[in-house]
């Protein structure tokens, strides 16, 4: 693992949610929580995360040389195995407790994490459902999206089709031009309102894994740096491996677990338990 030259802030102090916030999350499928990390905390963790991420991002060449998905973002996964600092952030009790409170479960395991940066000039992130990829037999898997820098609307923050998680699985569509076209029609036909707001570094979005979401393009001159951590309830079983992406995810992120087995591999640490 990369050595950590910084003194890491302790992220065990808990963040209190109101009943109204929990209700809004369950209704809308997403919630924006301000200052989940303080400016001081996020500044330190940004240093260790970006150091690790930039060393691990694949060389994709210039934006002009890439396909539409390749233009959307730079991505690298499982940073906790590359950096002690990233590991402290990813396994923070504060974040996992928020997930437990939002979903009403007693225990939370980690699925995976990723640095997801959108370059200046980066294109849209197509509409998609996370759980198309995640073979988890639960409706309570949750993603955390935290910007490491202030993100204005012209930098392409994440956006949601509010309430679309109630529809559950919407088809075998990987993130692509096709998913964008198909889910644009679903959103229009169902009348789902689109939510998108600017965010401060250290704010956090939490969203249900079934919700339709994506991001607009980065029209600014600033890299949009964000960290994602994904969770599911302890006791969840592996779902059907119904597409090649789920086959890959079960092998890489669930330790090779098979459908019907408990999703409790050594990769999937229990991050919070009541």
XYZ file of C-alpha atoms in Angstrom:
274
model
C 0.000 0.000 0.000
C 1.061 3.586 -0.573
C 2.548 5.252 2.475
C 0.411 7.958 4.034
C 2.386 11.114 4.932
C -0.674 12.881 6.338
C -2.319 12.588 9.723
C -5.705 11.180 8.857
C -8.806 12.659 10.504
C -10.908 10.158 12.433
C -14.193 9.563 10.593
C -15.881 7.590 13.369
C -17.911 10.544 14.711
C -21.499 9.991 13.614
C -23.738 12.140 11.429
C -27.294 12.510 12.702
C -30.210 12.179 10.310
C -33.685 13.550 10.867
C -36.828 11.455 10.287
C -37.653 13.827 7.413
C -34.326 13.092 5.699
C -34.851 9.348 5.999
C -38.371 9.672 4.613
C -37.126 11.794 1.698
C -34.447 9.234 0.824
C -36.951 6.394 0.750
C -39.429 8.430 -1.296
C -37.006 9.929 -3.813
C -34.288 7.260 -3.870
C -31.551 9.809 -3.169
C -30.573 12.527 -0.723
C -28.028 15.342 -0.584
C -26.492 15.632 2.895
C -24.381 18.727 3.569
C -20.969 18.620 5.272
C -20.766 14.890 5.885
C -17.037 15.599 5.973
C -15.731 18.940 7.203
C -13.548 21.077 4.908
C -10.520 20.058 6.979
C -11.357 16.348 6.741
C -12.026 16.308 3.022
C -8.862 18.331 2.295
C -6.668 15.681 3.911
C -8.458 12.725 2.341
C -8.447 14.415 -1.055
C -4.639 14.375 -0.966
C -4.347 10.661 -0.325
C -7.199 9.687 -2.659
C -6.035 11.767 -5.612
C -2.450 10.579 -5.178
C -3.647 6.974 -5.391
C -6.226 7.577 -8.126
C -4.000 9.434 -10.558
C -1.378 6.704 -10.248
C -3.972 4.046 -11.070
C -6.108 5.641 -13.802
C -5.685 3.838 -17.127
C -4.185 5.776 -20.013
C -7.157 6.366 -22.283
C -5.480 8.774 -24.664
C -7.027 12.096 -25.603
C -10.735 12.782 -25.242
C -11.047 12.973 -29.020
C -9.805 9.393 -29.399
C -12.374 7.829 -27.045
C -15.888 6.497 -27.465
C -18.828 8.167 -25.733
C -18.434 6.175 -22.499
C -14.685 6.725 -22.409
C -15.229 10.477 -22.669
C -17.497 10.484 -19.608
C -15.038 9.844 -16.784
C -11.761 8.497 -15.467
C -12.293 5.564 -13.108
C -10.265 3.315 -10.845
C -11.673 0.847 -8.320
C -10.759 -0.755 -4.985
C -8.429 2.013 -3.840
C -8.475 0.629 -0.299
C -6.072 -2.097 -1.387
C -3.633 0.470 -2.758
C -3.577 3.092 0.008
C -3.981 3.101 3.787
C -5.461 6.581 3.550
C -8.054 5.531 0.999
C -8.851 2.492 3.145
C -9.524 4.681 6.208
C -11.929 6.800 4.146
C -13.723 3.888 2.513
C -14.256 1.944 5.748
C -15.376 5.003 7.728
C -18.077 4.157 10.262
C -19.708 7.570 9.694
C -20.713 6.783 6.117
C -21.876 3.231 6.795
C -24.014 4.335 9.752
C -25.785 6.824 7.449
C -26.544 3.950 5.059
C -27.882 1.810 7.916
C -30.131 4.658 9.087
C -31.413 5.472 5.596
C -32.273 1.854 4.826
C -33.322 0.706 8.302
C -30.888 -2.224 8.488
C -28.704 -3.334 11.386
C -25.484 -4.174 9.549
C -23.771 -2.829 6.438
C -21.079 -4.398 4.254
C -18.927 -2.716 1.623
C -19.342 -3.726 -2.015
C -16.597 -1.679 -3.641
C -15.311 1.855 -4.078
C -14.000 3.963 -6.908
C -12.497 7.304 -7.735
C -14.640 8.789 -10.503
C -13.222 11.960 -12.029
C -14.733 13.888 -14.939
C -12.187 15.804 -16.981
C -12.715 19.312 -18.374
C -14.572 18.701 -21.595
C -15.743 15.283 -20.391
C -19.068 14.224 -21.867
C -22.273 13.175 -20.148
C -22.454 10.080 -17.979
C -25.297 8.074 -19.509
C -28.435 7.171 -17.577
C -28.014 3.787 -15.877
C -28.945 1.635 -12.871
C -26.101 0.521 -10.614
C -27.808 -2.738 -9.788
C -27.694 -3.848 -13.398
C -24.026 -4.452 -12.479
C -24.334 -5.530 -8.836
C -25.526 -9.135 -8.292
C -27.105 -8.441 -4.918
C -30.517 -9.852 -3.923
C -31.687 -6.740 -2.086
C -33.505 -3.482 -2.782
C -31.399 -1.717 -0.139
C -27.981 -1.465 -1.786
C -26.751 2.130 -1.629
C -24.109 4.265 -3.312
C -22.296 7.204 -1.693
C -21.024 9.940 -4.037
C -18.794 12.578 -2.416
C -17.089 15.404 -4.305
C -13.532 16.122 -3.186
C -13.743 19.645 -4.649
C -16.611 22.120 -4.864
C -18.725 21.102 -7.857
C -20.752 23.679 -9.770
C -23.500 22.754 -12.204
C -21.223 23.359 -15.190
C -18.799 20.716 -13.836
C -21.347 17.941 -14.372
C -22.505 16.764 -10.939
C -24.555 13.613 -10.620
C -28.257 13.809 -11.464
C -31.186 11.568 -10.572
C -34.594 10.665 -11.930
C -36.342 11.023 -8.576
C -38.558 8.125 -7.590
C -37.427 5.833 -10.411
C -36.004 3.297 -7.932
C -39.578 2.237 -7.152
C -39.734 0.693 -10.634
C -36.977 -1.793 -9.786
C -35.129 -3.481 -12.649
C -35.671 -1.637 -15.941
C -33.791 -3.870 -18.365
C -30.443 -5.281 -19.372
C -28.798 -1.997 -20.306
C -25.149 -1.364 -19.589
C -24.079 2.275 -19.472
C -24.042 3.288 -23.132
C -25.629 5.433 -25.811
C -28.444 2.862 -25.827
C -29.078 3.171 -22.074
C -29.208 6.945 -22.470
C -31.836 6.736 -25.217
C -33.941 4.033 -23.532
C -33.953 5.641 -20.098
C -34.555 9.122 -21.509
C -37.816 7.721 -22.880
C -38.659 5.997 -19.572
C -38.079 9.245 -17.666
C -40.251 11.221 -20.072
C -43.006 8.604 -20.198
C -43.153 8.181 -16.418
C -42.702 11.890 -15.678
C -39.854 11.419 -13.208
C -38.508 14.817 -12.073
C -34.772 15.369 -12.597
C -32.763 16.401 -9.530
C -29.324 18.029 -9.802
C -27.620 20.565 -7.518
C -24.166 22.102 -7.031
C -22.255 20.634 -4.100
C -19.497 21.553 -1.689
C -16.467 19.346 -1.121
C -17.400 16.987 1.713
C -21.129 17.026 0.984
C -22.486 13.591 0.140
C -25.143 12.062 -2.036
C -26.604 8.701 -1.071
C -28.736 6.838 -3.595
C -30.584 3.563 -3.967
C -28.902 1.181 -6.412
C -32.018 0.942 -8.619
C -32.405 4.669 -9.233
C -31.798 6.009 -12.724
C -28.871 8.390 -12.582
C -26.102 9.904 -14.654
C -24.319 13.232 -14.968
C -24.127 16.169 -17.337
C -20.927 17.130 -19.150
C -18.064 19.042 -17.558
C -18.150 22.413 -19.295
C -15.643 23.950 -16.872
C -11.841 24.014 -16.854
C -11.681 22.101 -13.537
C -11.427 18.352 -12.961
C -14.541 17.078 -11.194
C -13.044 14.817 -8.519
C -15.445 12.527 -6.673
C -15.175 9.404 -4.542
C -17.774 6.643 -4.554
C -18.329 3.959 -1.915
C -21.055 1.331 -2.286
C -22.779 -0.712 0.416
C -25.375 -3.410 1.006
C -27.076 -4.943 4.058
C -25.284 -7.676 5.973
C -27.110 -10.944 5.282
C -27.694 -10.212 1.586
C -27.352 -13.145 -0.811
C -25.850 -13.174 -4.279
C -28.448 -12.586 -6.995
C -28.660 -14.082 -10.478
C -25.606 -13.496 -12.658
C -27.875 -12.361 -15.449
C -25.335 -10.559 -17.626
C -21.554 -10.581 -18.162
C -21.078 -7.529 -15.938
C -22.718 -9.309 -13.000
C -20.537 -12.368 -13.662
C -17.464 -10.141 -13.506
C -18.634 -8.288 -10.399
C -19.326 -11.516 -8.504
C -15.817 -12.713 -9.310
C -13.964 -9.454 -8.626
C -15.970 -7.774 -5.843
C -17.741 -10.672 -4.109
C -14.818 -13.089 -3.965
C -16.318 -15.499 -6.494
C -19.529 -16.090 -4.565
C -22.292 -17.807 -6.523
C -26.047 -17.135 -6.748
C -27.883 -17.961 -3.525
C -24.761 -17.831 -1.372
C -24.325 -15.195 1.318
C -22.468 -12.158 0.000
C -19.987 -12.309 2.862
C -16.572 -12.763 1.257
C -13.454 -11.402 2.945
C -13.570 -8.503 0.468
C -16.933 -7.388 1.830
C -16.043 -6.065 5.239
C -18.807 -5.326 7.742
C -18.346 -1.573 8.056
C -21.132 -0.919 10.553
C -23.122 -3.068 12.966
C -25.672 -1.818 15.485
